[in-house]
Amino acid sequence: MSDHSFRFSHAICRLPAASITHGLRAVDTGSPDLAVMLAHHADYVATLRATGAKVTVLPALTDYPDSVFVEDTALCLPQGAVIMRPGAPTRLGEAAEMAPHLVALYGSVRSIAGQASHIEGGDILVTETEVLVGRSARTNAQGIAELAGLVADWGWPVREVHTPPGVLHFKTDCSLLDGETILSTPRLSASGCFAGYRVLDVPEGEEAAANTIRFNDLVLTPAGFPRTRDMLLRAGYQVREIGNSECAKLDGGMSCLSLRFGPKA
Ligand code: CIR
């Protein structure tokens, strides 16, 4: 089995801006504290770096309150990168801000360009064999179809899947732990979309722990979900808990804070 889906040589992150207090959120659970978020972000970056990866940290973008959540701006595959077209109007411009950085790394990029197409990276889970895309309030059928056309000649099949109602992104509820194992909420795995994969369901009440990232030898999980942490440890993963209290106020988790990519194919 190849392990390109969790072996990474590079990552790109972006510092949160003071305007993060205006970031999008489904439910208002209080204003994020920038100083605490910066401390959590620094811990996140240091943890990625500790695995040996080169991590670029871009400057904050005041004009885009949600721009710390870089994952939504692009899809990075071994063959190349695709610039997304976020479904949130306030986030559309973030994709263009990311493009030059990916051009610098990949040489060129492809882009979702259709005016009716919307797709955000948080709705995309890449496994060893396929690209799963959840249709959501941010990602529509046109965006998924356009992505499928853009990655077909790179050999990637795209499969449209279900995002549970009321959940921001498909990957809010799942993560890839290794080439064949997915961490999921029970409400998502019950849809059957992971047939053929080994699925670990997060315990009831710890749904917010389903958004983790496998990054080289580590699994980064949000702090505060001890039953999920212990389940992952028992399953043999090396776990690092990262504070996520402030990003969680904006519906953000471990995956949204980075774009991750490996050596070019
Ligand atoms: C948003 O609503 O767009 C941001 N407040 C959170 C984005 C989280 N992104 C992700 O999970 N990939």
PDB file of C-alpha atoms and ligand atoms in Angstrom:
ATOM      1  CA  MET A   1       0.000   0.000   0.000  1.00  0.00           C
ATOM      2  CA  SER A   2       1.223   3.501  -0.789  1.00  0.00           C
ATOM      3  CA  ASP A   3       1.007   6.034   2.013  1.00  0.00           C
ATOM      4  CA  HIS A   4       0.828   9.307   0.103  1.00  0.00           C
ATOM      5  CA  SER A   5      -2.393  10.251   1.854  1.00  0.00           C
ATOM      6  CA  PHE A   6      -0.660  10.894   5.164  1.00  0.00           C
ATOM      7  CA  ARG A   7       3.033  11.411   4.306  1.00  0.00           C
ATOM      8  CA  PHE A   8       3.708  15.107   3.895  1.00  0.00           C
ATOM      9  CA  SER A   9       6.843  17.088   3.162  1.00  0.00           C
ATOM     10  CA  HIS A  10       5.181  20.520   3.309  1.00  0.00           C
ATOM     11  CA  ALA A  11       2.297  22.415   4.823  1.00  0.00           C
ATOM     12  CA  ILE A  12       0.992  25.956   4.501  1.00  0.00           C
ATOM     13  CA  CYS A  13      -0.721  27.755   7.387  1.00  0.00           C
ATOM     14  CA  ARG A  14      -1.824  31.351   7.840  1.00  0.00           C
ATOM     15  CA  LEU A  15      -1.779  33.418  11.027  1.00  0.00           C
ATOM     16  CA  PRO A  16      -5.209  34.451  12.315  1.00  0.00           C
ATOM     17  CA  ALA A  17      -6.013  38.155  11.920  1.00  0.00           C
ATOM     18  CA  ALA A  18      -7.527  40.367  14.619  1.00  0.00           C
ATOM     19  CA  SER A  19     -10.631  40.420  12.400  1.00  0.00           C
ATOM     20  CA  ILE A  20     -11.158  36.753  13.354  1.00  0.00           C
ATOM     21  CA  THR A  21     -13.803  38.083  15.775  1.00  0.00           C
ATOM     22  CA  HIS A  22     -15.946  38.698  12.652  1.00  0.00           C
ATOM     23  CA  GLY A  23     -15.437  35.151  11.358  1.00  0.00           C
ATOM     24  CA  LEU A  24     -18.399  33.052  10.264  1.00  0.00           C
ATOM     25  CA  ARG A  25     -20.088  30.770  12.791  1.00  0.00           C
ATOM     26  CA  ALA A  26     -23.258  28.724  12.842  1.00  0.00           C
ATOM     27  CA  VAL A  27     -24.015  29.446  16.491  1.00  0.00           C
ATOM     28  CA  ASP A  28     -22.625  32.292  18.567  1.00  0.00           C
ATOM     29  CA  THR A  29     -20.756  30.749  21.501  1.00  0.00           C
ATOM     30  CA  GLY A  30     -18.718  33.854  22.271  1.00  0.00           C
ATOM     31  CA  SER A  31     -15.957  35.867  20.677  1.00  0.00           C
ATOM     32  CA  PRO A  32     -12.666  34.090  19.976  1.00  0.00           C
ATOM     33  CA  ASP A  33      -9.673  35.309  21.997  1.00  0.00           C
ATOM     34  CA  LEU A  34      -6.918  36.161  19.509  1.00  0.00           C
ATOM     35  CA  ALA A  35      -4.048  35.701  21.980  1.00  0.00           C
ATOM     36  CA  VAL A  36      -5.252  32.209  22.914  1.00  0.00           C
ATOM     37  CA  MET A  37      -5.837  31.347  19.276  1.00  0.00           C
ATOM     38  CA  LEU A  38      -2.313  32.486  18.388  1.00  0.00           C
ATOM     39  CA  ALA A  39      -0.873  30.262  21.130  1.00  0.00           C
ATOM     40  CA  HIS A  40      -2.861  27.260  19.871  1.00  0.00           C
ATOM     41  CA  HIS A  41      -1.819  28.050  16.301  1.00  0.00           C
ATOM     42  CA  ALA A  42       1.859  28.191  17.278  1.00  0.00           C
ATOM     43  CA  ASP A  43       1.527  24.801  18.975  1.00  0.00           C
ATOM     44  CA  TYR A  44      -0.154  23.394  15.846  1.00  0.00           C
ATOM     45  CA  VAL A  45       2.628  24.684  13.564  1.00  0.00           C
ATOM     46  CA  ALA A  46       5.355  23.421  15.901  1.00  0.00           C
ATOM     47  CA  THR A  47       3.728  19.984  15.985  1.00  0.00           C
ATOM     48  CA  LEU A  48       3.643  19.763  12.174  1.00  0.00           C
ATOM     49  CA  ARG A  49       7.289  20.867  12.059  1.00  0.00           C
ATOM     50  CA  ALA A  50       8.263  18.268  14.647  1.00  0.00           C
ATOM     51  CA  THR A  51       7.440  15.576  12.089  1.00  0.00           C
ATOM     52  CA  GLY A  52      10.147  16.940   9.780  1.00  0.00           C
ATOM     53  CA  ALA A  53       7.875  18.845   7.390  1.00  0.00           C
ATOM     54  CA  LYS A  54       8.630  22.326   6.078  1.00  0.00           C
ATOM     55  CA  VAL A  55       5.774  24.538   7.241  1.00  0.00           C
ATOM     56  CA  THR A  56       5.206  27.962   5.689  1.00  0.00           C
ATOM     57  CA  VAL A  57       3.247  30.387   7.847  1.00  0.00           C
ATOM     58  CA  LEU A  58       1.703  33.163   5.770  1.00  0.00           C
ATOM     59  CA  PRO A  59       0.904  36.584   7.240  1.00  0.00           C
ATOM     60  CA  ALA A  60      -2.560  37.396   8.561  1.00  0.00           C
ATOM     61  CA  LEU A  61      -5.122  38.806   6.118  1.00  0.00           C
ATOM     62  CA  THR A  62      -7.247  41.374   7.899  1.00  0.00           C
ATOM     63  CA  ASP A  63      -9.704  41.644   4.997  1.00  0.00           C
ATOM     64  CA  TYR A  64     -10.618  37.964   5.333  1.00  0.00           C
ATOM     65  CA  PRO A  65     -11.686  37.123   8.901  1.00  0.00           C
ATOM     66  CA  ASP A  66     -11.793  33.365   8.214  1.00  0.00           C
ATOM     67  CA  SER A  67      -8.495  33.199   6.316  1.00  0.00           C
ATOM     68  CA  VAL A  68      -6.723  31.225   9.078  1.00  0.00           C
ATOM     69  CA  PHE A  69      -8.785  28.273   7.776  1.00  0.00           C
ATOM     70  CA  VAL A  70      -6.567  27.795   4.721  1.00  0.00           C
ATOM     71  CA  GLU A  71      -7.758  24.268   3.960  1.00  0.00           C
ATOM     72  CA  ASP A  72     -10.881  25.628   2.293  1.00  0.00           C
ATOM     73  CA  THR A  73      -8.912  27.469  -0.415  1.00  0.00           C
ATOM     74  CA  ALA A  74      -7.323  24.556  -2.296  1.00  0.00           C
ATOM     75  CA  LEU A  75      -6.998  20.830  -2.811  1.00  0.00           C
ATOM     76  CA  CYS A  76      -3.409  19.569  -2.897  1.00  0.00           C
ATOM     77  CA  LEU A  77      -2.763  16.252  -4.620  1.00  0.00           C
ATOM     78  CA  PRO A  78       0.587  14.643  -5.477  1.00  0.00           C
ATOM     79  CA  GLN A  79       0.078  15.608  -9.139  1.00  0.00           C
ATOM     80  CA  GLY A  80      -0.924  19.232  -8.569  1.00  0.00           C
ATOM     81  CA  ALA A  81      -3.166  21.687  -6.774  1.00  0.00           C
ATOM     82  CA  VAL A  82      -6.685  22.866  -7.528  1.00  0.00           C
ATOM     83  CA  ILE A  83      -7.785  26.295  -6.297  1.00  0.00           C
ATOM     84  CA  MET A  84     -11.275  26.141  -4.793  1.00  0.00           C
ATOM     85  CA  ARG A  85     -14.249  28.506  -5.160  1.00  0.00           C
ATOM     86  CA  PRO A  86     -15.588  28.884  -1.604  1.00  0.00           C
ATOM     87  CA  GLY A  87     -19.358  28.919  -1.195  1.00  0.00           C
ATOM     88  CA  ALA A  88     -19.218  31.571   1.543  1.00  0.00           C
ATOM     89  CA  PRO A  89     -19.197  34.959  -0.252  1.00  0.00           C
ATOM     90  CA  THR A  90     -16.928  36.520   2.389  1.00  0.00           C
ATOM     91  CA  ARG A  91     -14.353  33.769   1.719  1.00  0.00           C
ATOM     92  CA  LEU A  92     -14.246  33.791  -2.112  1.00  0.00           C
ATOM     93  CA  GLY A  93     -11.219  36.113  -2.255  1.00  0.00           C
ATOM     94  CA  GLU A  94      -9.141  33.870   0.019  1.00  0.00           C
ATOM     95  CA  ALA A  95      -8.610  31.391  -2.821  1.00  0.00           C
ATOM     96  CA  ALA A  96      -6.898  33.979  -5.033  1.00  0.00           C
ATOM     97  CA  GLU A  97      -4.683  34.956  -2.090  1.00  0.00           C
ATOM     98  CA  MET A  98      -3.487  31.350  -1.804  1.00  0.00           C
ATOM     99  CA  ALA A  99      -2.935  30.702  -5.526  1.00  0.00           C
ATOM    100  CA  PRO A 100       0.538  32.309  -5.923  1.00  0.00           C
ATOM    101  CA  HIS A 101       1.904  30.312  -2.993  1.00  0.00           C
ATOM    102  CA  LEU A 102       0.787  27.058  -4.594  1.00  0.00           C
ATOM    103  CA  VAL A 103       2.097  28.125  -8.015  1.00  0.00           C
ATOM    104  CA  ALA A 104       5.473  28.694  -6.339  1.00  0.00           C
ATOM    105  CA  LEU A 105       5.436  25.145  -4.979  1.00  0.00           C
ATOM    106  CA  TYR A 106       3.818  23.229  -7.838  1.00  0.00           C
ATOM    107  CA  GLY A 107       4.860  25.299 -10.863  1.00  0.00           C
ATOM    108  CA  SER A 108       1.242  25.737 -11.948  1.00  0.00           C
ATOM    109  CA  VAL A 109      -2.242  25.183 -10.568  1.00  0.00           C
ATOM    110  CA  ARG A 110      -5.729  24.388 -11.854  1.00  0.00           C
ATOM    111  CA  SER A 111      -8.781  26.340 -10.692  1.00  0.00           C
ATOM    112  CA  ILE A 112     -12.495  25.894 -10.155  1.00  0.00           C
ATOM    113  CA  ALA A 113     -13.733  28.705 -12.383  1.00  0.00           C
ATOM    114  CA  GLY A 114     -17.456  28.243 -13.124  1.00  0.00           C
ATOM    115  CA  GLN A 115     -19.507  31.135 -11.790  1.00  0.00           C
ATOM    116  CA  ALA A 116     -22.105  28.656 -10.494  1.00  0.00           C
ATOM    117  CA  SER A 117     -19.500  26.276  -9.042  1.00  0.00           C
ATOM    118  CA  HIS A 118     -18.794  26.304  -5.322  1.00  0.00           C
ATOM    119  CA  ILE A 119     -16.543  23.972  -3.413  1.00  0.00           C
ATOM    120  CA  GLU A 120     -14.489  24.268  -0.211  1.00  0.00           C
ATOM    121  CA  GLY A 121     -11.555  22.090   0.815  1.00  0.00           C
ATOM    122  CA  GLY A 122     -13.257  21.201   4.091  1.00  0.00           C
ATOM    123  CA  ASP A 123     -15.700  19.105   2.094  1.00  0.00           C
ATOM    124  CA  ILE A 124     -12.955  16.984   0.495  1.00  0.00           C
ATOM    125  CA  LEU A 125     -11.394  13.843   1.957  1.00  0.00           C
ATOM    126  CA  VAL A 126      -8.600  12.262  -0.086  1.00  0.00           C
ATOM    127  CA  THR A 127      -7.897   8.589   0.567  1.00  0.00           C
ATOM    128  CA  GLU A 128      -5.372   6.314  -1.135  1.00  0.00           C
ATOM    129  CA  THR A 129      -7.770   5.582  -3.965  1.00  0.00           C
ATOM    130  CA  GLU A 130     -10.400   8.290  -4.308  1.00  0.00           C
ATOM    131  CA  VAL A 131     -11.494  11.819  -3.618  1.00  0.00           C
ATOM    132  CA  LEU A 132     -14.673  11.931  -1.509  1.00  0.00           C
ATOM    133  CA  VAL A 133     -16.588  15.215  -1.709  1.00  0.00           C
ATOM    134  CA  GLY A 134     -19.508  16.037   0.540  1.00  0.00           C
ATOM    135  CA  ARG A 135     -22.235  18.206  -0.873  1.00  0.00           C
ATOM    136  CA  SER A 136     -22.957  20.868   1.754  1.00  0.00           C
ATOM    137  CA  ALA A 137     -24.146  24.435   2.194  1.00  0.00           C
ATOM    138  CA  ARG A 138     -20.705  25.453   0.811  1.00  0.00           C
ATOM    139  CA  THR A 139     -20.154  22.832  -1.918  1.00  0.00           C
ATOM    140  CA  ASN A 140     -22.621  22.269  -4.751  1.00  0.00           C
ATOM    141  CA  ALA A 141     -23.054  19.757  -7.562  1.00  0.00           C
ATOM    142  CA  GLN A 142     -21.454  22.083 -10.126  1.00  0.00           C
ATOM    143  CA  GLY A 143     -18.354  22.482  -7.974  1.00  0.00           C
ATOM    144  CA  ILE A 144     -18.050  18.732  -7.507  1.00  0.00           C
ATOM    145  CA  ALA A 145     -18.513  18.068 -11.229  1.00  0.00           C
ATOM    146  CA  GLU A 146     -15.910  20.663 -12.134  1.00  0.00           C
ATOM    147  CA  LEU A 147     -13.430  19.204  -9.658  1.00  0.00           C
ATOM    148  CA  ALA A 148     -14.024  15.712 -11.082  1.00  0.00           C
ATOM    149  CA  GLY A 149     -13.164  17.027 -14.562  1.00  0.00           C
ATOM    150  CA  LEU A 150     -10.013  18.762 -13.328  1.00  0.00           C
ATOM    151  CA  VAL A 151      -8.491  15.755 -11.549  1.00  0.00           C
ATOM    152  CA  ALA A 152      -9.578  12.952 -13.913  1.00  0.00           C
ATOM    153  CA  ASP A 153      -6.385  12.990 -15.968  1.00  0.00           C
ATOM    154  CA  TRP A 154      -4.389  12.779 -12.729  1.00  0.00           C
ATOM    155  CA  GLY A 155      -6.105   9.429 -12.168  1.00  0.00           C
ATOM    156  CA  TRP A 156      -8.376  10.483  -9.300  1.00  0.00           C
ATOM    157  CA  PRO A 157     -11.989   9.317  -9.199  1.00  0.00           C
ATOM    158  CA  VAL A 158     -14.297  11.765  -7.420  1.00  0.00           C
ATOM    159  CA  ARG A 159     -17.243  10.395  -5.450  1.00  0.00           C
ATOM    160  CA  GLU A 160     -20.017  12.655  -4.186  1.00  0.00           C
ATOM    161  CA  VAL A 161     -21.132  11.816  -0.675  1.00  0.00           C
ATOM    162  CA  HIS A 162     -23.513  13.060   1.953  1.00  0.00           C
ATOM    163  CA  THR A 163     -22.771  15.689   4.616  1.00  0.00           C
ATOM    164  CA  PRO A 164     -25.024  15.310   7.675  1.00  0.00           C
ATOM    165  CA  PRO A 165     -27.666  18.065   7.927  1.00  0.00           C
ATOM    166  CA  GLY A 166     -26.527  21.030   9.977  1.00  0.00           C
ATOM    167  CA  VAL A 167     -22.840  20.060   9.713  1.00  0.00           C
ATOM    168  CA  LEU A 168     -20.623  22.733   8.134  1.00  0.00           C
ATOM    169  CA  HIS A 169     -18.305  20.529   6.080  1.00  0.00           C
ATOM    170  CA  PHE A 170     -18.039  16.831   5.253  1.00  0.00           C
ATOM    171  CA  LYS A 171     -14.678  16.712   7.031  1.00  0.00           C
ATOM    172  CA  THR A 172     -16.126  18.369  10.128  1.00  0.00           C
ATOM    173  CA  ASP A 173     -17.273  14.806  10.778  1.00  0.00           C
ATOM    174  CA  CYS A 174     -14.414  12.624   9.527  1.00  0.00           C
ATOM    175  CA  SER A 175     -10.658  12.266   8.992  1.00  0.00           C
ATOM    176  CA  LEU A 176      -8.284   9.818   7.359  1.00  0.00           C
ATOM    177  CA  LEU A 177      -6.130   8.039   9.961  1.00  0.00           C
ATOM    178  CA  ASP A 178      -4.130   5.868   7.561  1.00  0.00           C
ATOM    179  CA  GLY A 179      -4.466   4.357   4.122  1.00  0.00           C
ATOM    180  CA  GLU A 180      -7.535   2.361   5.029  1.00  0.00           C
ATOM    181  CA  THR A 181      -8.898   3.794   8.292  1.00  0.00           C
ATOM    182  CA  ILE A 182     -11.318   6.657   8.747  1.00  0.00           C
ATOM    183  CA  LEU A 183     -12.310   8.347  11.999  1.00  0.00           C
ATOM    184  CA  SER A 184     -15.950   9.384  11.771  1.00  0.00           C
ATOM    185  CA  THR A 185     -18.961  10.482  13.705  1.00  0.00           C
ATOM    186  CA  PRO A 186     -21.580   7.748  13.937  1.00  0.00           C
ATOM    187  CA  ARG A 187     -24.106  10.068  12.240  1.00  0.00           C
ATOM    188  CA  LEU A 188     -21.864  10.227   9.147  1.00  0.00           C
ATOM    189  CA  SER A 189     -20.630   6.636   9.019  1.00  0.00           C
ATOM    190  CA  ALA A 190     -24.259   5.461   9.342  1.00  0.00           C
ATOM    191  CA  SER A 191     -24.827   6.830   5.833  1.00  0.00           C
ATOM    192  CA  GLY A 192     -22.654   4.000   4.494  1.00  0.00           C
ATOM    193  CA  CYS A 193     -20.302   6.316   2.622  1.00  0.00           C
ATOM    194  CA  PHE A 194     -17.227   4.580   4.048  1.00  0.00           C
ATOM    195  CA  ALA A 195     -18.106   1.043   2.944  1.00  0.00           C
ATOM    196  CA  GLY A 196     -14.845  -0.780   2.230  1.00  0.00           C
ATOM    197  CA  TYR A 197     -12.844   1.272   4.739  1.00  0.00           C
ATOM    198  CA  ARG A 198     -12.121   0.443   8.365  1.00  0.00           C
ATOM    199  CA  VAL A 199     -14.112   2.980  10.392  1.00  0.00           C
ATOM    200  CA  LEU A 200     -13.491   4.114  13.959  1.00  0.00           C
ATOM    201  CA  ASP A 201     -16.507   5.988  15.319  1.00  0.00           C
ATOM    202  CA  VAL A 202     -15.882   8.727  17.862  1.00  0.00           C
ATOM    203  CA  PRO A 203     -17.752   8.110  21.136  1.00  0.00           C
ATOM    204  CA  GLU A 204     -21.140   9.754  21.614  1.00  0.00           C
ATOM    205  CA  GLY A 205     -20.757  13.323  22.843  1.00  0.00           C
ATOM    206  CA  GLU A 206     -17.289  13.722  21.265  1.00  0.00           C
ATOM    207  CA  GLU A 207     -18.456  14.458  17.699  1.00  0.00           C
ATOM    208  CA  ALA A 208     -16.187  17.520  17.564  1.00  0.00           C
ATOM    209  CA  ALA A 209     -13.156  15.215  17.835  1.00  0.00           C
ATOM    210  CA  ALA A 210     -13.841  13.620  14.431  1.00  0.00           C
ATOM    211  CA  ASN A 211     -11.949  16.407  12.680  1.00  0.00           C
ATOM    212  CA  THR A 212      -8.345  15.363  13.271  1.00  0.00           C
ATOM    213  CA  ILE A 213      -5.391  15.142  10.911  1.00  0.00           C
ATOM    214  CA  ARG A 214      -2.964  12.334  10.315  1.00  0.00           C
ATOM    215  CA  PHE A 215       0.296  14.125   9.500  1.00  0.00           C
ATOM    216  CA  ASN A 216       3.274  11.836   9.034  1.00  0.00           C
ATOM    217  CA  ASP A 217       3.651   9.800  12.236  1.00  0.00           C
ATOM    218  CA  LEU A 218       1.267  11.894  14.312  1.00  0.00           C
ATOM    219  CA  VAL A 219      -2.478  12.285  14.700  1.00  0.00           C
ATOM    220  CA  LEU A 220      -3.348  15.817  15.797  1.00  0.00           C
ATOM    221  CA  THR A 221      -6.609  15.916  17.737  1.00  0.00           C
ATOM    222  CA  PRO A 222      -8.434  18.798  19.415  1.00  0.00           C
ATOM    223  CA  ALA A 223      -7.820  18.844  23.172  1.00  0.00           C
ATOM    224  CA  GLY A 224     -10.724  18.017  25.457  1.00  0.00           C
ATOM    225  CA  PHE A 225     -11.938  14.712  24.030  1.00  0.00           C
ATOM    226  CA  PRO A 226     -10.300  12.083  26.241  1.00  0.00           C
ATOM    227  CA  ARG A 227     -12.364   9.113  25.068  1.00  0.00           C
ATOM    228  CA  THR A 228     -11.436   9.727  21.435  1.00  0.00           C
ATOM    229  CA  ARG A 229      -7.793  10.254  22.409  1.00  0.00           C
ATOM    230  CA  ASP A 230      -7.729   6.993  24.344  1.00  0.00           C
ATOM    231  CA  MET A 231      -9.433   5.109  21.510  1.00  0.00           C
ATOM    232  CA  LEU A 232      -6.787   6.365  19.074  1.00  0.00           C
ATOM    233  CA  LEU A 233      -3.971   5.473  21.473  1.00  0.00           C
ATOM    234  CA  ARG A 234      -5.410   1.973  21.909  1.00  0.00           C
ATOM    235  CA  ALA A 235      -5.569   1.644  18.108  1.00  0.00           C
ATOM    236  CA  GLY A 236      -1.826   2.326  18.005  1.00  0.00           C
ATOM    237  CA  TYR A 237      -1.682   5.948  16.773  1.00  0.00           C
ATOM    238  CA  GLN A 238       0.699   8.566  18.179  1.00  0.00           C
ATOM    239  CA  VAL A 239      -1.623  11.328  19.332  1.00  0.00           C
ATOM    240  CA  ARG A 240      -0.895  15.013  19.982  1.00  0.00           C
ATOM    241  CA  GLU A 241      -3.664  17.087  21.528  1.00  0.00           C
ATOM    242  CA  ILE A 242      -3.834  20.693  20.337  1.00  0.00           C
ATOM    243  CA  GLY A 243      -5.952  23.397  21.952  1.00  0.00           C
ATOM    244  CA  ASN A 244      -8.868  24.271  19.669  1.00  0.00           C
ATOM    245  CA  SER A 245     -11.247  26.190  21.942  1.00  0.00           C
ATOM    246  CA  GLU A 246     -11.060  29.438  19.929  1.00  0.00           C
ATOM    247  CA  CYS A 247     -11.243  27.916  16.425  1.00  0.00           C
ATOM    248  CA  ALA A 248     -14.163  25.790  17.617  1.00  0.00           C
ATOM    249  CA  LYS A 249     -16.133  29.000  18.255  1.00  0.00           C
ATOM    250  CA  LEU A 250     -15.862  29.531  14.472  1.00  0.00           C
ATOM    251  CA  ASP A 251     -16.627  25.911  13.539  1.00  0.00           C
ATOM    252  CA  GLY A 252     -12.938  25.246  12.772  1.00  0.00           C
ATOM    253  CA  GLY A 253     -10.865  22.209  13.666  1.00  0.00           C
ATOM    254  CA  MET A 254      -7.539  20.506  13.033  1.00  0.00           C
ATOM    255  CA  SER A 255      -7.823  19.995   9.278  1.00  0.00           C
ATOM    256  CA  CYS A 256      -8.859  23.532   8.357  1.00  0.00           C
ATOM    257  CA  LEU A 257      -5.672  25.128   9.713  1.00  0.00           C
ATOM    258  CA  SER A 258      -3.333  23.767   7.015  1.00  0.00           C
ATOM    259  CA  LEU A 259      -2.877  22.746   3.423  1.00  0.00           C
ATOM    260  CA  ARG A 260      -0.770  19.613   3.415  1.00  0.00           C
ATOM    261  CA  PHE A 261       1.182  18.134   0.548  1.00  0.00           C
ATOM    262  CA  GLY A 262       3.867  15.630  -0.189  1.00  0.00           C
ATOM    263  CA  PRO A 263       6.538  15.197  -2.798  1.00  0.00           C
ATOM    264  CA  LYS A 264       5.222  15.738  -6.335  1.00  0.00           C
ATOM    265  CA  ALA A 265       4.220  12.558  -8.167  1.00  0.00           C
TER     266      ALA A 265
HETATM  267  C1  CIR B   1     -16.310  29.108   8.057  1.00  0.00           C
HETATM  268  O1  CIR B   1     -17.477  29.081   8.446  1.00  0.00           O
HETATM  269  O2  CIR B   1     -16.021  29.090   6.871  1.00  0.00           O
HETATM  270  C2  CIR B   1     -15.208  29.198   9.084  1.00  0.00           C
HETATM  271  N1  CIR B   1     -15.664  29.939  10.209  1.00  0.00           N
HETATM  272  C3  CIR B   1     -14.743  27.827   9.493  1.00  0.00           C
HETATM  273  C4  CIR B   1     -14.105  27.043   8.395  1.00  0.00           C
HETATM  274  C5  CIR B   1     -13.628  25.703   8.837  1.00  0.00           C
HETATM  275  N2  CIR B   1     -12.978  25.046   7.768  1.00  0.00           N
HETATM  276  C6  CIR B   1     -12.830  23.733   7.676  1.00  0.00           C
HETATM  277  O3  CIR B   1     -13.350  22.993   8.501  1.00  0.00           O
HETATM  278  N3  CIR B   1     -12.187  23.247   6.631  1.00  0.00           N
END
